[in-house]
Coordinates of C-alpha atoms in Angstrom, one line a residue:
M1 CA 8.5 27.2 3.9
T2 CA 12.0 26.7 2.9
G3 CA 13.7 23.7 1.1
L4 CA 10.4 22.8 -0.8
P5 CA 9.7 20.6 -2.5
R6 CA 11.3 18.0 -0.4
Q7 CA 12.4 14.7 -1.8
R8 CA 10.6 12.7 1.0
L9 CA 8.3 13.8 3.8
R10 CA 8.9 12.4 7.2
V11 CA 6.0 12.0 9.4
G12 CA 5.5 11.6 13.1
F13 CA 2.4 10.2 14.5
V14 CA 0.5 11.4 17.7
G15 CA -1.5 8.3 18.5
S16 CA -0.9 4.5 18.0
G17 CA -4.5 3.1 18.2
F18 CA -7.1 2.0 15.8
I19 CA -7.1 5.0 13.4
A20 CA -3.4 5.0 13.4
E21 CA -3.3 1.5 12.0
F22 CA -5.6 2.4 9.2
H23 CA -3.3 5.4 8.3
L24 CA -0.3 3.1 8.3
K25 CA -2.1 0.6 5.8
G26 CA -2.9 3.7 3.8
M27 CA 0.7 4.9 3.7
L28 CA 1.6 1.6 2.0
G29 CA 0.3 3.1 -1.2
V30 CA 2.0 6.6 -0.8
R31 CA 5.3 7.4 -2.3
N32 CA 7.9 9.7 -1.0
V33 CA 7.0 9.2 2.6
D34 CA 8.7 7.7 5.7
V35 CA 7.0 7.3 9.3
T36 CA 9.9 8.2 11.4
G37 CA 8.5 9.0 14.8
V38 CA 5.6 8.1 17.3
F39 CA 4.3 9.4 20.6
S40 CA 1.5 8.0 22.6
R41 CA 0.8 7.7 26.2
K42 CA 1.8 3.9 26.7
A43 CA 5.3 2.8 26.1
E44 CA 4.1 -0.7 25.0
N45 CA 1.7 0.9 22.5
R46 CA 4.5 3.1 21.2
A47 CA 6.8 0.0 20.8
R48 CA 4.2 -2.1 19.0
F49 CA 3.6 1.0 16.5
A50 CA 7.3 1.3 15.8
A51 CA 7.6 -2.5 15.2
R52 CA 4.5 -2.4 12.9
V53 CA 6.2 0.5 10.9
A54 CA 9.3 -1.5 10.3
E55 CA 7.0 -4.6 9.4
L56 CA 5.4 -2.6 6.8
G57 CA 8.8 -1.2 5.5
L58 CA 7.4 2.6 6.1
G59 CA 10.8 3.7 7.7
D60 CA 12.8 3.6 10.8
C61 CA 10.4 4.8 13.5
S62 CA 11.5 6.1 16.7
S63 CA 9.4 5.8 19.9
H64 CA 9.2 9.3 21.9
D65 CA 8.2 9.4 25.6
N66 CA 6.9 12.9 25.3
L67 CA 5.2 15.1 22.7
E68 CA 8.0 17.8 22.7
S69 CA 10.6 15.1 21.9
L70 CA 8.7 14.0 18.6
V71 CA 7.8 17.6 17.6
N72 CA 11.5 18.7 18.0
A73 CA 13.1 15.4 16.4
G74 CA 15.3 16.5 13.6
D75 CA 13.8 13.7 11.2
V76 CA 10.2 14.7 11.5
D77 CA 8.9 17.4 9.0
A78 CA 5.0 16.8 9.6
I79 CA 2.9 15.7 12.4
W80 CA -0.4 13.5 12.0
I81 CA -2.5 14.1 15.0
L82 CA -4.6 10.8 15.5
S83 CA -5.0 11.0 19.5
P84 CA -8.3 11.1 21.1
N85 CA -10.6 14.3 20.6
Y86 CA -10.1 15.7 24.0
T87 CA -6.3 15.7 23.6
R88 CA -5.9 17.4 20.1
L89 CA -6.0 21.0 21.2
D90 CA -3.4 20.6 23.8
V91 CA -1.4 18.6 21.1
M92 CA -1.7 21.6 18.7
R93 CA -0.6 23.9 21.4
T94 CA 2.6 22.2 22.1
I95 CA 3.2 21.9 18.2
H96 CA 2.7 25.8 17.9
A97 CA 4.8 26.6 21.0
E98 CA 7.8 24.6 19.8
V99 CA 7.5 25.9 16.3
K100 CA 7.4 29.4 17.4
A101 CA 10.2 29.0 19.8
G102 CA 12.5 27.8 17.1
R103 CA 12.9 24.4 18.6
S104 CA 11.0 22.5 16.1
K105 CA 11.3 22.3 12.2
V106 CA 7.9 20.9 11.6
I107 CA 6.5 22.4 8.3
A108 CA 2.8 20.9 8.5
V109 CA 0.2 19.2 10.6
A110 CA -2.7 16.9 9.6
C111 CA -5.5 16.2 12.1
E112 CA -8.0 13.3 12.1
K113 CA -11.7 14.0 12.2
P114 CA -13.5 15.7 13.9
L115 CA -11.1 18.7 14.1
A116 CA -12.4 19.5 17.6
R117 CA -15.2 19.1 20.1
T118 CA -16.5 22.7 19.8
V119 CA -16.5 25.7 17.5
A120 CA -14.2 27.5 19.9
E121 CA -11.7 24.5 20.0
A122 CA -11.7 24.1 16.3
R123 CA -11.2 28.0 15.6
E124 CA -8.2 27.7 18.0
M125 CA -6.8 24.7 16.2
L126 CA -6.9 26.7 13.0
R127 CA -5.6 29.9 14.5
L128 CA -2.6 27.9 16.2
A129 CA -1.6 26.3 12.9
E130 CA -1.7 29.3 10.8
D131 CA 0.0 31.5 13.4
A132 CA 2.8 28.9 13.5
G133 CA 3.1 29.1 9.7
L134 CA 2.0 25.6 9.2
N135 CA 0.5 23.9 6.1
H136 CA -2.6 22.1 7.5
G137 CA -4.9 19.2 6.5
Y138 CA -8.1 17.8 7.6
L139 CA -8.0 14.3 7.6
E140 CA -11.6 13.4 6.3
N141 CA -11.0 10.1 4.6
Q142 CA -14.5 9.7 3.0
V143 CA -13.8 12.5 0.8
F144 CA -10.9 10.5 -0.7
C145 CA -12.9 7.2 -1.0
T146 CA -12.3 5.6 -4.2
P147 CA -15.9 5.2 -5.2
V148 CA -16.4 9.0 -4.1
L149 CA -13.6 10.2 -6.3
R150 CA -14.7 8.0 -9.2
G151 CA -18.4 8.9 -8.9
K152 CA -18.0 12.5 -8.4
D153 CA -15.8 12.7 -11.5
I154 CA -18.3 10.9 -13.8
V155 CA -21.4 12.7 -12.5
W156 CA -20.1 16.0 -12.8
R157 CA -18.2 15.6 -16.2
R158 CA -20.8 13.7 -17.9
A159 CA -24.3 14.4 -16.5
A160 CA -24.1 17.8 -14.4
S161 CA -22.3 19.4 -17.4
T162 CA -25.4 18.8 -19.8
T163 CA -28.5 18.7 -17.4
G164 CA -27.5 20.6 -14.5
R165 CA -25.7 20.6 -11.0
P166 CA -26.6 17.9 -8.5
Y167 CA -28.9 19.1 -5.7
L168 CA -29.5 16.5 -3.1
A169 CA -26.7 14.5 -1.4
R170 CA -27.5 11.7 1.1
A171 CA -24.8 10.1 3.5
A172 CA -25.2 7.4 6.1
E173 CA -22.8 5.6 8.2
E174 CA -23.6 3.0 10.8
H175 CA -22.0 0.3 13.0
S176 CA -22.5 -1.4 16.1
G177 CA -20.4 1.1 18.3
P178 CA -16.8 2.3 19.0
H179 CA -13.8 0.3 20.1
E180 CA -12.4 2.6 22.9
P181 CA -14.2 3.8 26.1
W182 CA -13.5 7.6 25.5
F183 CA -15.8 7.5 22.3
W184 CA -18.8 6.7 24.6
Q185 CA -18.2 9.5 27.0
G186 CA -19.8 12.7 25.8
D187 CA -17.4 15.2 27.5
K188 CA -14.2 13.6 26.3
Q189 CA -15.5 12.8 22.7
G190 CA -17.6 15.9 22.2
G191 CA -20.8 14.1 21.9
G192 CA -22.2 10.7 20.7
V193 CA -22.6 9.3 17.4
L194 CA -23.5 12.6 15.9
S195 CA -20.0 14.2 16.7
D196 CA -18.1 10.9 16.0
M197 CA -19.7 10.0 12.5
M198 CA -21.8 12.7 11.2
C199 CA -18.6 14.8 10.5
H200 CA -17.9 12.2 7.7
S201 CA -21.5 12.3 6.3
V202 CA -21.6 16.1 6.3
E203 CA -18.1 16.7 4.7
V204 CA -18.5 13.9 1.9
A205 CA -22.0 15.3 1.0
R206 CA -20.4 19.0 0.9
H207 CA -17.8 17.5 -1.4
L208 CA -20.0 15.8 -3.8
L209 CA -22.1 18.8 -4.1
T210 CA -19.4 21.1 -4.6
K211 CA -18.3 21.9 -8.4
P212 CA -15.0 20.3 -9.2
G213 CA -12.3 22.9 -8.7
A214 CA -14.5 25.4 -6.8
P215 CA -13.8 26.0 -3.2
R216 CA -16.1 24.3 -0.4
K217 CA -17.0 27.9 0.6
S218 CA -18.9 28.2 -2.6
L219 CA -21.6 26.5 -0.9
T220 CA -23.3 28.6 1.8
V221 CA -25.1 26.7 4.8
K222 CA -28.5 28.3 5.4
Q223 CA -30.1 26.3 8.2
V224 CA -30.0 23.1 9.8
S225 CA -32.3 20.6 11.5
G226 CA -31.1 17.7 13.6
T227 CA -32.6 14.7 15.6
V228 CA -30.8 12.6 18.2
A229 CA -32.0 9.7 20.1
T230 CA -30.5 6.8 22.2
L231 CA -32.3 3.8 20.9
K232 CA -30.1 0.7 21.9
W233 CA -27.5 1.3 24.6
T234 CA -29.6 2.7 27.2
R235 CA -31.5 -0.6 27.5
P236 CA -30.5 -2.2 30.8
N237 CA -28.9 -5.4 29.2
Y238 CA -26.8 -3.3 26.7
A239 CA -25.8 -0.7 29.3
E240 CA -24.5 -3.6 31.5
Q241 CA -22.6 -4.8 28.3
L242 CA -20.9 -1.3 28.1
R243 CA -20.1 -1.3 31.7
K244 CA -18.6 -4.8 31.7
R245 CA -16.5 -4.1 28.4
F246 CA -15.3 -0.6 29.5
G247 CA -15.7 -0.2 33.1
A248 CA -17.7 2.2 35.2
E249 CA -16.5 5.3 33.5
V250 CA -19.0 4.4 30.6
D251 CA -22.3 4.4 32.3
Y252 CA -25.2 4.5 30.0
R253 CA -27.8 4.1 32.7
N254 CA -27.0 7.6 34.0
R255 CA -24.6 9.4 31.4
P256 CA -25.7 8.3 27.9
S257 CA -24.8 9.8 24.6
E258 CA -27.0 9.7 21.6
D259 CA -26.4 6.4 19.3
F260 CA -28.7 7.8 16.5
A261 CA -28.6 10.9 14.7
R262 CA -30.2 12.5 11.8
G263 CA -29.6 15.8 10.2
T264 CA -30.8 18.0 7.3
I265 CA -28.8 20.7 6.0
L266 CA -30.1 23.4 3.5
L267 CA -27.4 25.1 1.5
E268 CA -27.2 27.6 -1.3
D269 CA -24.7 27.5 -4.2
E270 CA -23.1 30.7 -5.8
D271 CA -26.0 31.0 -8.2
G272 CA -28.5 31.0 -5.7
N273 CA -29.7 27.4 -6.2
E274 CA -31.0 25.5 -3.0
L275 CA -29.1 22.1 -2.2
V276 CA -30.0 19.8 0.5
I277 CA -27.9 17.3 2.6
E278 CA -29.4 14.3 4.4
A279 CA -27.3 12.6 6.9
T280 CA -27.8 9.6 9.2
T281 CA -25.5 8.0 11.6
S282 CA -25.9 5.2 14.1
W283 CA -24.0 3.1 16.7
A284 CA -27.1 0.8 16.9
Y285 CA -26.8 -0.9 13.4
V286 CA -26.2 -4.7 13.5
G287 CA -25.1 -6.1 10.1
A288 CA -22.2 -7.6 8.6
G289 CA -20.1 -4.6 9.9
L290 CA -19.6 -0.9 9.0
R291 CA -21.9 0.2 6.4
I292 CA -21.4 3.4 4.6
Q293 CA -24.2 4.5 2.0
L294 CA -23.9 7.5 -0.3
E295 CA -26.3 9.0 -3.0
L296 CA -26.0 12.2 -5.2
L297 CA -29.1 13.1 -7.0
G298 CA -29.5 15.7 -10.0
P299 CA -32.0 16.5 -12.5
E300 CA -31.4 13.5 -14.8
Y301 CA -29.0 11.1 -12.9
A302 CA -28.3 9.3 -9.5
M303 CA -25.1 7.9 -8.1
E304 CA -25.3 5.5 -5.3
F305 CA -22.6 3.5 -3.1
N306 CA -23.0 0.9 -0.3
S307 CA -19.7 -0.3 1.3
L308 CA -21.1 -3.7 2.0
N309 CA -22.2 -4.4 -1.6
T310 CA -18.8 -5.8 -2.2
G311 CA -17.7 -7.9 -5.2
L312 CA -16.1 -10.5 -2.7
K313 CA -18.2 -12.5 -0.5
I314 CA -17.4 -15.6 1.5
F315 CA -19.8 -18.3 3.0
M316 CA -19.0 -20.1 6.3
S317 CA -21.3 -22.9 7.7
R318 CA -21.9 -23.5 11.3
A319 CA -19.1 -26.1 11.2
V320 CA -16.6 -23.2 11.0
K321 CA -15.5 -22.1 14.4
G322 CA -13.2 -19.3 15.0
E323 CA -12.4 -16.3 17.3
E324 CA -14.0 -13.0 16.9
G325 CA -12.2 -10.5 14.6
E326 CA -12.5 -7.7 12.1
D327 CA -10.5 -9.5 9.2
L328 CA -13.3 -9.3 6.6
V329 CA -14.8 -5.8 7.3
E330 CA -14.5 -3.2 9.9
K331 CA -16.8 -3.7 12.9
Q332 CA -17.6 -7.1 11.9
N333 CA -20.6 -8.7 13.7
A334 CA -20.5 -12.3 12.9
E335 CA -18.0 -15.1 11.8
Q336 CA -20.4 -17.4 9.9
G337 CA -22.9 -17.1 7.1
L338 CA -22.6 -15.3 3.8
M339 CA -20.3 -12.1 4.5
P340 CA -19.0 -9.3 2.5
V341 CA -15.2 -9.0 2.3
L342 CA -13.6 -5.5 1.7
E343 CA -10.3 -6.8 0.3
D344 CA -8.6 -3.2 0.6
E345 CA -10.4 -1.3 3.4
A346 CA -7.7 1.4 3.6
G347 CA -8.2 2.0 -0.1
V348 CA -12.1 1.8 -0.4
Y349 CA -12.5 4.0 2.8
G350 CA -10.1 6.6 1.3
Y351 CA -7.1 6.3 3.6
T352 CA -4.7 5.6 0.8
D353 CA -5.6 8.5 -1.4
E354 CA -6.2 10.9 1.7
N355 CA -2.6 10.2 2.9
R356 CA -1.1 10.4 -0.7
H357 CA -2.8 13.9 -1.1
M358 CA -1.5 15.1 2.1
V359 CA 1.9 13.9 1.7
E360 CA 2.3 15.5 -1.7
C361 CA 0.7 18.9 -0.6
F362 CA 2.9 19.0 2.3
R363 CA 6.1 18.0 0.5
K364 CA 5.5 20.5 -2.1
G365 CA 4.2 23.4 0.0
E366 CA 0.6 23.2 -1.6
T367 CA -2.7 23.7 0.1
P368 CA -4.6 20.5 0.5
M369 CA -8.1 19.9 -0.6
E370 CA -9.1 19.5 2.9
T371 CA -7.7 22.0 5.6
F372 CA -8.5 23.1 9.0
H373 CA -10.9 25.5 7.6
D374 CA -13.1 22.7 6.4
G375 CA -12.7 21.0 9.9
L376 CA -14.0 24.2 11.5
A377 CA -17.0 24.5 9.1
V378 CA -18.0 20.9 9.8
V379 CA -17.8 21.5 13.6
E380 CA -19.9 24.5 13.0
I381 CA -22.6 22.4 11.3
L382 CA -22.6 19.5 13.8
M383 CA -23.1 22.1 16.7
G384 CA -25.9 23.6 14.7
L385 CA -27.5 20.1 14.5
Y386 CA -27.1 19.6 18.3
R387 CA -28.5 22.7 19.1
S388 CA -31.5 22.1 16.7
A389 CA -32.1 18.9 18.4
E390 CA -31.9 20.3 21.9
I391 CA -34.4 23.2 21.0
N392 CA -36.5 20.9 18.8
G393 CA -36.3 23.8 16.0
T394 CA -34.3 24.7 13.1
V395 CA -31.2 26.8 13.4
S396 CA -30.3 29.3 10.9
F397 CA -27.0 30.4 9.7
P398 CA -24.8 32.4 10.3
A399 CA -25.3 31.2 14.0
P400 CA -22.7 33.1 16.3
E401 CA -24.4 31.6 19.3
L402 CA -22.8 28.4 18.4
E403 CA -19.2 29.8 19.1
N404 CA -19.0 28.5 22.7
Y405 CA -22.0 25.9 22.6
V406 CA -21.5 22.5 24.1
P407 CA -24.0 19.6 23.3
P408 CA -26.0 18.6 26.3
V409 CA -24.3 15.1 26.4
A410 CA -20.9 16.7 26.6
R411 CA -21.7 19.3 29.4
R412 CA -20.8 17.1 32.4
G413 CA -17.3 18.2 33.6
A414 CA -17.1 21.0 31.2

């Protein structure tokens, strides 16, 4: 890559929805970056996004009516892929084609989690990025959560250094269900809650168990065991709620995806020590809102974090009336009572530090802490968990049979 380091990185967004808004909020805390372009399917969404960029003072953002226009724009250095899961491989193919043909000057690409719906798709995402000579980053925000960064530093520096490495990581993420209909459709999303949210839990747990400065591949997956269930959304009244909210394309009476998943991953470090990840995810949780719980345990210490144990709480009595919203916490489920408030969701959830890290790595030509290699490794684990649940048994790694594996809930239309 020529002309590095660059004084500023100019970023184009593919996608203008819910997650793109989180990334924009995260960009507010990032230096040396401008958001200069956006492509998404609907003109009104692109216009709203460009206006939001201007409102936040993040740059002069052009609206592009096709992906090639964005990728070939003279004021775009890097692409953030934030579009739905089923579009990402085609987006990467377009970026690859335009760069290889010399029509695009893009030098880097970052992709939101999960990297792909299957191992084969994830491997192709990686191949395309590297064949085009692009720097690449995997956008896994929980690795960059402020409590994770601070907690890992303290545990490894003060406790692990004197009593031994951590050996058990627990990660859970739960909320009441996704915002958009495609999330609920197994073929478009790649699965259900396991694909959607356990990608977070698996990677943040791997990160916590990895020695600072060591590559993630220093941990070897030995075997995985998974369980999936549909606990809430197949019940007739809740299936009808989904139909009314999203239309006939989300049919949980006949075509459900799992809304609960549990996974156990057995790993081995470079010295042969056994390590364990326990992960739980749910779309059937009803509480104040999105709840992330993390634990890291070692011989003489423990670390824990719960995103809803906030320092700021607000009480509102029955007399306080208002519209539904998510102004206190993501996936907010109530507007009354004693409620936690995340005063900086983008920071606590890791979007600010994640974007700062990616921008600086791309601007300087350095390899990010999370790359498409990590995204591929996560998808391999997820597919192992789906296969384990399907056969009601343990899946041992390496598992070449997972290369073209598609989870049962994603097979329709495949």
